[in-house]
mmCIF file of C-alpha atoms and ligand atoms in Angstrom:
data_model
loop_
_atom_site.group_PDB
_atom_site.id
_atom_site.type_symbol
_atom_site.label_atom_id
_atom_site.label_comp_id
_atom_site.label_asym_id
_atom_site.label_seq_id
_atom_site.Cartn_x
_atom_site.Cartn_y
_atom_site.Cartn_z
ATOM 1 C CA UNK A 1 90.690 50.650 -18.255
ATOM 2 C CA UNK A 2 91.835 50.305 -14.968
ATOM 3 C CA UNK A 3 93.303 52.904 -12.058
ATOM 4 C CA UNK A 4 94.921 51.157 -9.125
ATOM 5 C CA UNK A 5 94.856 53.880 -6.718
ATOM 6 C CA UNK A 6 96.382 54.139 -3.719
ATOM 7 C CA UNK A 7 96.276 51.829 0.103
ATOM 8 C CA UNK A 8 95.186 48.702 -0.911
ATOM 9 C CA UNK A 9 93.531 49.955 -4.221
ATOM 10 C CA UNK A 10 96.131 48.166 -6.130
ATOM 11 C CA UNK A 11 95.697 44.948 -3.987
ATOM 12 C CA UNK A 12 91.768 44.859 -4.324
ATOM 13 C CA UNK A 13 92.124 45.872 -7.661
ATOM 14 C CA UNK A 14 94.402 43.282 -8.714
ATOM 15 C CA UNK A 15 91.905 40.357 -6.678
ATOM 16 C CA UNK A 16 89.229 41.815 -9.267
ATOM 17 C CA UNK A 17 91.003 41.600 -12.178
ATOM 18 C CA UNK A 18 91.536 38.129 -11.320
ATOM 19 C CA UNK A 19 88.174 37.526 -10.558
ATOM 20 C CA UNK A 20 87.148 39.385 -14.178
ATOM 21 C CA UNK A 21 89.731 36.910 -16.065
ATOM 22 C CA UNK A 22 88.702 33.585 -14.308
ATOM 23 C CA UNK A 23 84.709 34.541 -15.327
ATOM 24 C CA UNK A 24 85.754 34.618 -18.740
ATOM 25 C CA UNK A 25 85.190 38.241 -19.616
ATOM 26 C CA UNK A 26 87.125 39.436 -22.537
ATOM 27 C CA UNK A 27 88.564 42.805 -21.622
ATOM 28 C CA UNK A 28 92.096 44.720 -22.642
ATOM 29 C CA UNK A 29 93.359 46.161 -19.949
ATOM 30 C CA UNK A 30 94.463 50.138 -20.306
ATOM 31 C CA UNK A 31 95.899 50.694 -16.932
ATOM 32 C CA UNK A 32 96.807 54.404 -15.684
ATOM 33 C CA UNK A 33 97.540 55.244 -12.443
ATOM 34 C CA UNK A 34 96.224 58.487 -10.213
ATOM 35 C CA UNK A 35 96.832 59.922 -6.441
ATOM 36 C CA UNK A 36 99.803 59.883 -4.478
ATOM 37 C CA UNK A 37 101.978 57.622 -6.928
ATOM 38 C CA UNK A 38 101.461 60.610 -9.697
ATOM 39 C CA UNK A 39 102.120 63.506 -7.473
ATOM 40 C CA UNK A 40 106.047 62.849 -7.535
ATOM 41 C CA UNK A 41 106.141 62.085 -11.283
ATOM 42 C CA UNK A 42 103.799 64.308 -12.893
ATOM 43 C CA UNK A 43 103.481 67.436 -10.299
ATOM 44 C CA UNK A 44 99.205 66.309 -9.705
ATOM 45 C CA UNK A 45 97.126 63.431 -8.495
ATOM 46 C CA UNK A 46 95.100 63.790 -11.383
ATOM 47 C CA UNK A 47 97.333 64.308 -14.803
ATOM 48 C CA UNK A 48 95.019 65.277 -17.811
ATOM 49 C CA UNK A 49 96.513 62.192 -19.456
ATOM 50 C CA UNK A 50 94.138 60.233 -16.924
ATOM 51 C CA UNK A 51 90.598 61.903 -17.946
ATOM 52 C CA UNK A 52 91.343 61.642 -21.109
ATOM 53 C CA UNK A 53 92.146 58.273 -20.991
ATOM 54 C CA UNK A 54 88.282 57.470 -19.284
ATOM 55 C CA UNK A 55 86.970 60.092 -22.050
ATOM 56 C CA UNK A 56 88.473 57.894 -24.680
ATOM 57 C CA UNK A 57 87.611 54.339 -23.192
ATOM 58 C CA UNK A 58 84.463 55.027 -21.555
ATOM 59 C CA UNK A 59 84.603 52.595 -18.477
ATOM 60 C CA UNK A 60 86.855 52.379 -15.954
ATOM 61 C CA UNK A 61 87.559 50.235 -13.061
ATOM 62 C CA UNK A 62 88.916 52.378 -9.845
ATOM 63 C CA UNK A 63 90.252 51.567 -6.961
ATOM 64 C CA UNK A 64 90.359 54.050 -4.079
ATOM 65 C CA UNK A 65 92.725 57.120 -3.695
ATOM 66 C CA UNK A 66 93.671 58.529 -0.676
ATOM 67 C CA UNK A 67 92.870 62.035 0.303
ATOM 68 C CA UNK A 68 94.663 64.226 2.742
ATOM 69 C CA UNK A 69 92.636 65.473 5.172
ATOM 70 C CA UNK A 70 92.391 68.928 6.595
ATOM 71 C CA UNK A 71 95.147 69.713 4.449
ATOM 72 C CA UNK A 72 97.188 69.100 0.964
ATOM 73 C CA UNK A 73 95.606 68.352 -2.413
ATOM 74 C CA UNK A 74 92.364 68.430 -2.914
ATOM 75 C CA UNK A 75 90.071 65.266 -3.454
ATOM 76 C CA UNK A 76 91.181 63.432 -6.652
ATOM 77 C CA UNK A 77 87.751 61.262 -6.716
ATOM 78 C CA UNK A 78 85.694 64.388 -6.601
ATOM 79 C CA UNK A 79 87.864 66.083 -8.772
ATOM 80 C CA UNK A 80 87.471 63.176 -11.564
ATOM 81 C CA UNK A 81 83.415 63.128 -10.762
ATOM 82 C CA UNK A 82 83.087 66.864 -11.443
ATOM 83 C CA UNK A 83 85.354 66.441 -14.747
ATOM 84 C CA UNK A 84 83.858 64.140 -16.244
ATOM 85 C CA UNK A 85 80.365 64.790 -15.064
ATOM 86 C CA UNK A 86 79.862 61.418 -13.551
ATOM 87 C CA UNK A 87 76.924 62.992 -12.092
ATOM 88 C CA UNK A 88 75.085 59.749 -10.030
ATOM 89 C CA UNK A 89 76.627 57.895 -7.395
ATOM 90 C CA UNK A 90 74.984 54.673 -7.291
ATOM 91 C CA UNK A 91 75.453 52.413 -4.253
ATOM 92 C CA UNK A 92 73.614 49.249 -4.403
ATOM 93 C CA UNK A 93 73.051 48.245 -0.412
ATOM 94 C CA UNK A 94 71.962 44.683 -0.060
ATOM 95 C CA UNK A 95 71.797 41.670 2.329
ATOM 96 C CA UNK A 96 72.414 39.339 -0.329
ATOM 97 C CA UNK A 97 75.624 40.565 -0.767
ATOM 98 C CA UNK A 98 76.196 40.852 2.945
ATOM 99 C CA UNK A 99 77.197 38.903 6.194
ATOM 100 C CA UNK A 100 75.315 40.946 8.998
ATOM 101 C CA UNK A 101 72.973 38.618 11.444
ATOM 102 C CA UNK A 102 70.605 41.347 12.306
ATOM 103 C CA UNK A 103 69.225 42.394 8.867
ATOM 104 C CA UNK A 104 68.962 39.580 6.499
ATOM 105 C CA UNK A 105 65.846 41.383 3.922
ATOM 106 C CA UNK A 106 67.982 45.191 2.830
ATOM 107 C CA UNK A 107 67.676 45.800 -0.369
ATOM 108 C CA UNK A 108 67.775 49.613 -1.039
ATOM 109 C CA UNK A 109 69.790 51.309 -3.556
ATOM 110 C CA UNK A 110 71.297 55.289 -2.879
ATOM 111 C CA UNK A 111 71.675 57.723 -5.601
ATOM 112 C CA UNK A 112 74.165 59.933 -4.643
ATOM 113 C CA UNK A 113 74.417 63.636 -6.385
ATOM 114 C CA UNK A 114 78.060 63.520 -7.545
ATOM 115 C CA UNK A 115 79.354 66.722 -8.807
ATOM 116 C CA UNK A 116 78.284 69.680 -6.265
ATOM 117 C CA UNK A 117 76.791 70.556 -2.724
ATOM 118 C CA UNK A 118 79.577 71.098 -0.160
ATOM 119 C CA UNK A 119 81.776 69.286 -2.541
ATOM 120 C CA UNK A 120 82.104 72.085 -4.712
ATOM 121 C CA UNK A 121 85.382 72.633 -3.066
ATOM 122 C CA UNK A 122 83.807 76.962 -2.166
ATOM 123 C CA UNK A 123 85.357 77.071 1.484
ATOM 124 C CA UNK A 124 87.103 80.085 2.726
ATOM 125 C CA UNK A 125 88.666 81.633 5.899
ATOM 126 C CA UNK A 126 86.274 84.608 6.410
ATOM 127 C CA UNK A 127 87.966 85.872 9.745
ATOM 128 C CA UNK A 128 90.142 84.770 12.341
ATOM 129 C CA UNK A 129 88.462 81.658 13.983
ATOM 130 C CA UNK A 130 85.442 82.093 11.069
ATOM 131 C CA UNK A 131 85.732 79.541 7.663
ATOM 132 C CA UNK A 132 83.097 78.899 5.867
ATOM 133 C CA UNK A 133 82.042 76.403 3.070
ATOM 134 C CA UNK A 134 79.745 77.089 0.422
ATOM 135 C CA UNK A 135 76.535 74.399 -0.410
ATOM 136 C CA UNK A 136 75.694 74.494 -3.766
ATOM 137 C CA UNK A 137 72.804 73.289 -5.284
ATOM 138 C CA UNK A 138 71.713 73.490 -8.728
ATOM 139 C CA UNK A 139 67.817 72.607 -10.377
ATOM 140 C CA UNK A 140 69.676 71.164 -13.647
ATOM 141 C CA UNK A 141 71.621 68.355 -11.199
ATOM 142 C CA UNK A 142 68.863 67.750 -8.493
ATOM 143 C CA UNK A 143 66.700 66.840 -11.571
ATOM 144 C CA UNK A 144 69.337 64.697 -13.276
ATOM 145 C CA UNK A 145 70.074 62.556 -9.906
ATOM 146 C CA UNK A 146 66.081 62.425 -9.528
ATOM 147 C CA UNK A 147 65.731 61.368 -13.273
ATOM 148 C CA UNK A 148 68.323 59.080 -13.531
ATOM 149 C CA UNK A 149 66.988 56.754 -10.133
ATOM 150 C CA UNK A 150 63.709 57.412 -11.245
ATOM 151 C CA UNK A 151 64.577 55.700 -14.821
ATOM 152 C CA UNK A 152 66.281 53.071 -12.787
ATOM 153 C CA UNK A 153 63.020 52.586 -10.951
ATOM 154 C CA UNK A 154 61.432 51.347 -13.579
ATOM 155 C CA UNK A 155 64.093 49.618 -15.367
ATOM 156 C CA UNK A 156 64.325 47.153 -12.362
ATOM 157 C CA UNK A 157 60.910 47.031 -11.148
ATOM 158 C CA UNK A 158 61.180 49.335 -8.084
ATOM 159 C CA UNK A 159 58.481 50.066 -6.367
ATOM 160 C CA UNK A 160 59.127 53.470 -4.303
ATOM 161 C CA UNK A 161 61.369 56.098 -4.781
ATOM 162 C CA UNK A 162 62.190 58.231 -1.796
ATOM 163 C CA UNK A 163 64.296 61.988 -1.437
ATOM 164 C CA UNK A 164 66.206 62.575 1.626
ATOM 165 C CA UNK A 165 66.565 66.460 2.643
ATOM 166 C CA UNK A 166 66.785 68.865 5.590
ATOM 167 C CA UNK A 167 64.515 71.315 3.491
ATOM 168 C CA UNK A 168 62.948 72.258 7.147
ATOM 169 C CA UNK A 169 66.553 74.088 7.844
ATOM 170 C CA UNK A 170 68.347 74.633 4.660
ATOM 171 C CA UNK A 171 64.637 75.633 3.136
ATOM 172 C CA UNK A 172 66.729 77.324 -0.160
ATOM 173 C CA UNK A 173 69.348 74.654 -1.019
ATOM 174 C CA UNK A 174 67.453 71.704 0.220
ATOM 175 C CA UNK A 175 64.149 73.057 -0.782
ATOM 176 C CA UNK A 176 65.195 73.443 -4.363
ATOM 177 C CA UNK A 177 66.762 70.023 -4.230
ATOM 178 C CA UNK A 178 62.915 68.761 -3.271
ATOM 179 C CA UNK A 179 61.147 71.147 -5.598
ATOM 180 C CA UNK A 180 63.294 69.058 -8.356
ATOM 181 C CA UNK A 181 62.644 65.787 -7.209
ATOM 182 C CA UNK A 182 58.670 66.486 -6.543
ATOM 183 C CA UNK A 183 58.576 67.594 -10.205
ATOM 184 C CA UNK A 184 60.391 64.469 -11.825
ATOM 185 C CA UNK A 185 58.556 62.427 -9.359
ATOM 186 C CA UNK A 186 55.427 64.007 -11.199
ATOM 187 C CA UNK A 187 56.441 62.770 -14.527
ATOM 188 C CA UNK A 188 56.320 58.914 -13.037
ATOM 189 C CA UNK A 189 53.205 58.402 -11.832
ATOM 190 C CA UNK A 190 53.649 54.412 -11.470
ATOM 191 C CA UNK A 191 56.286 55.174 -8.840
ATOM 192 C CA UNK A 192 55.813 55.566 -5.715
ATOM 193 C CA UNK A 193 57.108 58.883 -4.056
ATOM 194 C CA UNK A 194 58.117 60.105 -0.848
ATOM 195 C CA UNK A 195 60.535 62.303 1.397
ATOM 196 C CA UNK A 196 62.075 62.479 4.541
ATOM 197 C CA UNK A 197 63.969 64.098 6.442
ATOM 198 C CA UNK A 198 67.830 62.923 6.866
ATOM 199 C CA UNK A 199 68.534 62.278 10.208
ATOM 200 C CA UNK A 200 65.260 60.311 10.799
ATOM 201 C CA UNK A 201 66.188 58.940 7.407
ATOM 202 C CA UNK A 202 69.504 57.420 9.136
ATOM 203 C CA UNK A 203 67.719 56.408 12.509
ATOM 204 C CA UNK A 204 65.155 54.611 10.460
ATOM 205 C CA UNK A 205 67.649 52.977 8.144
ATOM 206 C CA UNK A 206 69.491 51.732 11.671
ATOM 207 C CA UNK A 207 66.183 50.148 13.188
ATOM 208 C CA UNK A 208 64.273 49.155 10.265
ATOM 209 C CA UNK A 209 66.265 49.480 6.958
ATOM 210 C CA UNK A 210 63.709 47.425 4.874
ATOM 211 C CA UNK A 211 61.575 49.983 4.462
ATOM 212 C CA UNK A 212 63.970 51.329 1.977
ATOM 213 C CA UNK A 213 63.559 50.792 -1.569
ATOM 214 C CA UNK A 214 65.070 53.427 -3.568
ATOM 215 C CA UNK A 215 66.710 56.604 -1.778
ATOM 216 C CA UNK A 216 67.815 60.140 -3.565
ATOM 217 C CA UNK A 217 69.813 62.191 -2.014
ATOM 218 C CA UNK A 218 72.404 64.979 -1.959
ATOM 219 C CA UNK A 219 76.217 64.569 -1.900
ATOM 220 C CA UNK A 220 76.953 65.087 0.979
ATOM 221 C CA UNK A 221 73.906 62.798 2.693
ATOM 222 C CA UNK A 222 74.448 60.044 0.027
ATOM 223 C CA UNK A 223 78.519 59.771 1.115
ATOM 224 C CA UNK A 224 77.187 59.077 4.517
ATOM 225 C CA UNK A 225 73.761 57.193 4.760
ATOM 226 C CA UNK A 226 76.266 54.981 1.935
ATOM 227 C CA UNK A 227 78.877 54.196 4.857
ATOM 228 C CA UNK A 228 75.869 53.660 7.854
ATOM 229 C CA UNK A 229 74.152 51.235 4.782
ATOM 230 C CA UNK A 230 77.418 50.014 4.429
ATOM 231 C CA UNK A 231 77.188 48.641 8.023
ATOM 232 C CA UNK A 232 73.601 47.643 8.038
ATOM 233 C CA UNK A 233 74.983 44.293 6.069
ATOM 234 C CA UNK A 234 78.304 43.404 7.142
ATOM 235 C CA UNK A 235 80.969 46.393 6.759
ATOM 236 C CA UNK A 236 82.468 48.689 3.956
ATOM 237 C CA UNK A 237 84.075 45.901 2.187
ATOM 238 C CA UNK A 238 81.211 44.573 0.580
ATOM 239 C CA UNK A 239 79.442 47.520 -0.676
ATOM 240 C CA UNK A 240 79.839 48.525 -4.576
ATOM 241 C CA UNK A 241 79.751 51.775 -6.271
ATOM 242 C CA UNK A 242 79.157 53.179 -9.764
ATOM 243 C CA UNK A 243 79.526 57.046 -11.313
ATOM 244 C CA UNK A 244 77.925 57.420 -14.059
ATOM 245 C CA UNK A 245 77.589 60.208 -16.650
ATOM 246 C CA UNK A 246 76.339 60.324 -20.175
ATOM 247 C CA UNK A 247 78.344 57.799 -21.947
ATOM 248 C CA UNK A 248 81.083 57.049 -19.504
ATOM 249 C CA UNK A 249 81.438 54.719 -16.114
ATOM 250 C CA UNK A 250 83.433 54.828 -13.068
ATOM 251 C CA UNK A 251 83.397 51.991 -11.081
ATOM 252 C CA UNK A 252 84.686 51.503 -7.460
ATOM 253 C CA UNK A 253 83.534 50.438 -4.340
ATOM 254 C CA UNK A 254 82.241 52.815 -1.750
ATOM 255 C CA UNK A 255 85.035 52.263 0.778
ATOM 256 C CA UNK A 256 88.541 54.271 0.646
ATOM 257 C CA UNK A 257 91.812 53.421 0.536
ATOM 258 C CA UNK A 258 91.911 52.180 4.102
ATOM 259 C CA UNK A 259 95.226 52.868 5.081
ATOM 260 C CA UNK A 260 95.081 51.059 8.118
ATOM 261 C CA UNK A 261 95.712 47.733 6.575
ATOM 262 C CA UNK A 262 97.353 48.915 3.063
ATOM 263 C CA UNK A 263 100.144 46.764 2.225
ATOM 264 C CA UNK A 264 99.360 43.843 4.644
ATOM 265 C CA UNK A 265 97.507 41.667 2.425
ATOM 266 C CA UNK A 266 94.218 41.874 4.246
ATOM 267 C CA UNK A 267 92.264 43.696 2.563
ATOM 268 C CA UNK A 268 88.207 42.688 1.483
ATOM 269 C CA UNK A 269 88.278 42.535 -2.527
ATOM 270 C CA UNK A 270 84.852 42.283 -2.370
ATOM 271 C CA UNK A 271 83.191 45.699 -2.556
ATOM 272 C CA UNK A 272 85.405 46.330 -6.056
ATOM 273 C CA UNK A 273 84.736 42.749 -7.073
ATOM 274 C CA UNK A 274 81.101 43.435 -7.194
ATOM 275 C CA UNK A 275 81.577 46.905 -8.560
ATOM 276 C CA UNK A 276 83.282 44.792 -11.175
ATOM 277 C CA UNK A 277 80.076 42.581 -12.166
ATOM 278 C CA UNK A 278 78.041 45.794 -12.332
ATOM 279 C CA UNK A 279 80.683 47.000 -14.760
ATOM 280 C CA UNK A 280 80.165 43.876 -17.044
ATOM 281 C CA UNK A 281 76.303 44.387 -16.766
ATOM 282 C CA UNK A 282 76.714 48.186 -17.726
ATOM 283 C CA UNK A 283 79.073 46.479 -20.699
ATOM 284 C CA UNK A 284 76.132 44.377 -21.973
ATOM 285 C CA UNK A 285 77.729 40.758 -20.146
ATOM 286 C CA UNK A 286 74.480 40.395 -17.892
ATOM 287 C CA UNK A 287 75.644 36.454 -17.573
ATOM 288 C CA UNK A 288 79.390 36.985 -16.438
ATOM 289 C CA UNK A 289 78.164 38.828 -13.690
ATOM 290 C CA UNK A 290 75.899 36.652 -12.520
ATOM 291 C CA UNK A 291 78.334 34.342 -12.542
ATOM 292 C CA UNK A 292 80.678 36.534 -10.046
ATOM 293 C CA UNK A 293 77.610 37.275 -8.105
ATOM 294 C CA UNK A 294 76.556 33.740 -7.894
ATOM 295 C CA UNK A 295 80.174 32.587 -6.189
ATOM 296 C CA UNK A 296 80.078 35.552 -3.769
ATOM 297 C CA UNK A 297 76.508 34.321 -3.014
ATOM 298 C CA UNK A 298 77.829 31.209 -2.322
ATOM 299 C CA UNK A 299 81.092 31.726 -0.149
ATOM 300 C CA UNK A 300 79.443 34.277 2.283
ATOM 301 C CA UNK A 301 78.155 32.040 4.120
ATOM 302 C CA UNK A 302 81.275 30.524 4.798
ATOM 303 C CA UNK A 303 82.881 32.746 7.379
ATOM 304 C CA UNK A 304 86.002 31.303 8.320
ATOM 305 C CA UNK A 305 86.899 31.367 4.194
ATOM 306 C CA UNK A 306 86.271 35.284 4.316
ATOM 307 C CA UNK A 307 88.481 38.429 4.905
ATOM 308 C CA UNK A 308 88.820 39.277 8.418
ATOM 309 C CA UNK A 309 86.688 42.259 8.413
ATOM 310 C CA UNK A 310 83.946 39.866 8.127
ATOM 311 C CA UNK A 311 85.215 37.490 10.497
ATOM 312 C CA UNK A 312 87.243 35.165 8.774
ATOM 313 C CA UNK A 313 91.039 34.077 8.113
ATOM 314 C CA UNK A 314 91.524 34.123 4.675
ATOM 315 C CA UNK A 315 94.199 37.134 3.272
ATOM 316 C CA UNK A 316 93.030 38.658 0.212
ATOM 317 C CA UNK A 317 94.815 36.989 -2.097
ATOM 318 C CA UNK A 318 93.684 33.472 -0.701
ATOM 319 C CA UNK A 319 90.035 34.507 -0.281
ATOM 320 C CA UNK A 320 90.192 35.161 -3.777
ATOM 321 C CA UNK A 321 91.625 32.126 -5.181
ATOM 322 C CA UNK A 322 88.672 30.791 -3.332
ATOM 323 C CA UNK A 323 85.921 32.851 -4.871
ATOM 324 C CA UNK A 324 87.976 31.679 -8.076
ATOM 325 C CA UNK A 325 87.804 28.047 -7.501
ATOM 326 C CA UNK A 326 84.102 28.565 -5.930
ATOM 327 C CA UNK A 327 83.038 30.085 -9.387
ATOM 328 C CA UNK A 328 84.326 27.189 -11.587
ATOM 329 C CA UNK A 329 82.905 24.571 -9.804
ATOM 330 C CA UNK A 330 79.430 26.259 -9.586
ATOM 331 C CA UNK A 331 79.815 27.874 -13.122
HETATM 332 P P1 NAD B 401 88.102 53.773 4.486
HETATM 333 O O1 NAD B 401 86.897 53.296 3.764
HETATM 334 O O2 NAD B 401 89.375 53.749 3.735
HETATM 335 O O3 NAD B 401 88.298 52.887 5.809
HETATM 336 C C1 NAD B 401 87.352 52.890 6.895
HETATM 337 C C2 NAD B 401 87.552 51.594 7.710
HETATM 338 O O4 NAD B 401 87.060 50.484 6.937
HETATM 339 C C3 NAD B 401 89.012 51.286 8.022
HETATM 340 O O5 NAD B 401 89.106 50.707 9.283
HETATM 341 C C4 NAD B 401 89.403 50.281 6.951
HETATM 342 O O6 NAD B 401 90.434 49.387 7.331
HETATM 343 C C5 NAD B 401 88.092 49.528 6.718
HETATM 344 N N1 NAD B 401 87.988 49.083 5.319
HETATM 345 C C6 NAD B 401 87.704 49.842 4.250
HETATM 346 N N2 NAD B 401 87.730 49.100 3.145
HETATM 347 C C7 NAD B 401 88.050 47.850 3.518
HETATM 348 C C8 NAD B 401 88.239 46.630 2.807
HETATM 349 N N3 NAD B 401 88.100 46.549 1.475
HETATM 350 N N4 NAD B 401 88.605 45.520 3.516
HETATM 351 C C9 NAD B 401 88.727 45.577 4.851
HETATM 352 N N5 NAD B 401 88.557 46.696 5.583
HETATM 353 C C10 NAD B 401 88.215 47.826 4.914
HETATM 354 O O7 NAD B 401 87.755 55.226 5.023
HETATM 355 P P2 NAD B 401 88.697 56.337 5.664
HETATM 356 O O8 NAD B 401 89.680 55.710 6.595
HETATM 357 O O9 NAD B 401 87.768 57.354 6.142
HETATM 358 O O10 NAD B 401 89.481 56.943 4.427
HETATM 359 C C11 NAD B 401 90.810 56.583 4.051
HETATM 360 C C12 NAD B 401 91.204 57.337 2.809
HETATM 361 O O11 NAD B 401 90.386 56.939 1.701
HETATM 362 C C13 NAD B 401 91.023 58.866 2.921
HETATM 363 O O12 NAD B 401 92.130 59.463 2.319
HETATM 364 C C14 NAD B 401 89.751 59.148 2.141
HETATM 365 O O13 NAD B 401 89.729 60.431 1.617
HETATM 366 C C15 NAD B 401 89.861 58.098 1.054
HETATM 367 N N6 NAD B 401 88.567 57.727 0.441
HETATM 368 C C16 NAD B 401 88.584 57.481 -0.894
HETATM 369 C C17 NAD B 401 87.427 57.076 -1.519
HETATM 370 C C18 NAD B 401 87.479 56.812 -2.998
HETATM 371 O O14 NAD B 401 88.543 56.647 -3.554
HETATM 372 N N7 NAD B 401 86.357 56.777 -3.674
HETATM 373 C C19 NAD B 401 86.259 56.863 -0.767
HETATM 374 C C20 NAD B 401 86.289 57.078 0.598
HETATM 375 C C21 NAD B 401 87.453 57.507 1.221
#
């Protein structure tokens, strides 16, 4: 199924259904909408009708949805996480995929917590000129996260697994976050384990991100060493996303609905384009996606063919009858 979203969801969205149809993959589209759009019509950004829909289906293809911030509803993307229980946030960072000139050799993946820490949505007004926002961390989804990139660890050959904490400060919330992952890591010896500490975790991913091999963190870290990743290899619209649960898929790319430049055909289908492969590997079609990744591959290197965020001319609706004609010819 598909969800357009909102800002240029619907135009990257569109690009990677395109993209899906050229590469041959056989899929019925199911398309519901969430955000904005269904505020007016059904009194919520997030009508039951939708989850259900995902429930029933199983995978889903997202594109961003805009949340307002320090006011108004509250996040629709969290919201559907913690419904569903799309409890790992997987964000694949990676040079290959990427256009930067200082790091050519990244190739970490994050596993993002999904469903609590300051995301819980606790946060109150305690006094005049006092608010406060509640951290929640639970043992039963600090050892999920940990299991599940542990588990992907070994199914792709990874060599080191690393959490990312401020257990030094929060020494309860973090600390019970490490205590998890130290026992899981326990239970895979073959892996490599280690920790550190999250704002020498981001200075080191600035100066000398391939180190990294496999990172676990909290929500709240994960949503932001994602973005600084993000930059280490070329901007936020070539970096994919997944949320995953027990028997049901999310996926979108990490960027948002960049409002900016919704509407003015400019926007890089990229990040959802490769959140599309990774959908067609999660659906058993290992070979259609290496088709996709094979023309994106390919193109990067051609700059003036690319988005502008990455330099280039190309609107997003030419840039992808590019990466169209690019994946023919190279099959
Ligand atoms: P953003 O990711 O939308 O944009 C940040 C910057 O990156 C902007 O300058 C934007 O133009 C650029 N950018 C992002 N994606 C791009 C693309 N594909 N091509 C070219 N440029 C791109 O982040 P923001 O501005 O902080 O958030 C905007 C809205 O998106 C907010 O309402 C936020 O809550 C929401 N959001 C949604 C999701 C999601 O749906 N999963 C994720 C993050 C943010």
């Amino acid at each position: 199924m598909v969800i357009p979203g909102d800002g240029i969801g619907p135009e990257v969205v569109a690009s990677a259904k395109q993209v899906l149809e050229a590469s041959g993959a056989n899929i019925e589209w199911v398309e519901v909408q969430a955000g904005k759009s269904t505020l007016e019509e059904f009194g919520t950004p997030l009508p039951e009708h939708v989850l259900d829909t995902i429930r029933e289906v199983g995978v889903a293809l997202k594109g961003p949805i805009t949340t307002p911030v320090g006011k108004g509803f509250t996040s629709v993307n969290v919201a559907m996480r913690k419904r569903l229980n799309l409890y790992a946030n997987v964000r694949p960072i990676n040079s290959r995929f990427g256009t930067s000139d200082k790091f050519s050799d990244v190739d970490m993946v994050i596993f993002r917590e999904n469903t609590e820490d300051v995301y819980a949505g606790l946060e109150q007004d305690i006094a005049p000129g006092v608010a406060q926002c509640l951290k929640i961390i639970t043992k039963e989804a600090s050892d999920r996260i940990a299991i599940f990139a542990f588990d992907y660890a070994i199914r792709n050959g990874r060599k080191k697994v690393q959490a990312v904490h401020k257990a030094n400060i929060m020494k309860k919330s973090d600390g019970l976050f490490l205590r998890s992952c130290r026992e899981i890591a326990s239970q895979y010896p073959e892996v490599e384990y280690g920790e550190i500490i999250v704002d020498n975790c981001a200075m080191q991913m600035v100066i000398r991100p391939q180190q990294f091999d496999v990172l676990v963190l909290t929500n709240l870290y994960g949503d932001i060493l994602s973005d600084l990743g993000a930059g280490l290899v070329g901007g936020l619209g070539l970096v994919p996303g997944a949320n995953i649960g027990d028997g049901m898929a999310v996926f979108e790319a990490a960027h948002g609905s960049a409002p900016d430049i919704a509407g003015k055909g400019v926007a890089n289908p990229l990040a959802l384009i490769l959140s599309a492969a990774n959908m067609m590997k999660y659906l058993g079609e290992p070979a259609i996606a290496g088709s996709i990744e094979r023309a994106v591959i390919s193109i990067l290197g051609q700059k003036d063919k690319l988005t502008m965020d990455l330099g280039g001319r190309s609107g997003t609706k030419e840039f992808t009858k590019f990466l169209i004609g690019t994946m023919s010819s190279i099959g």
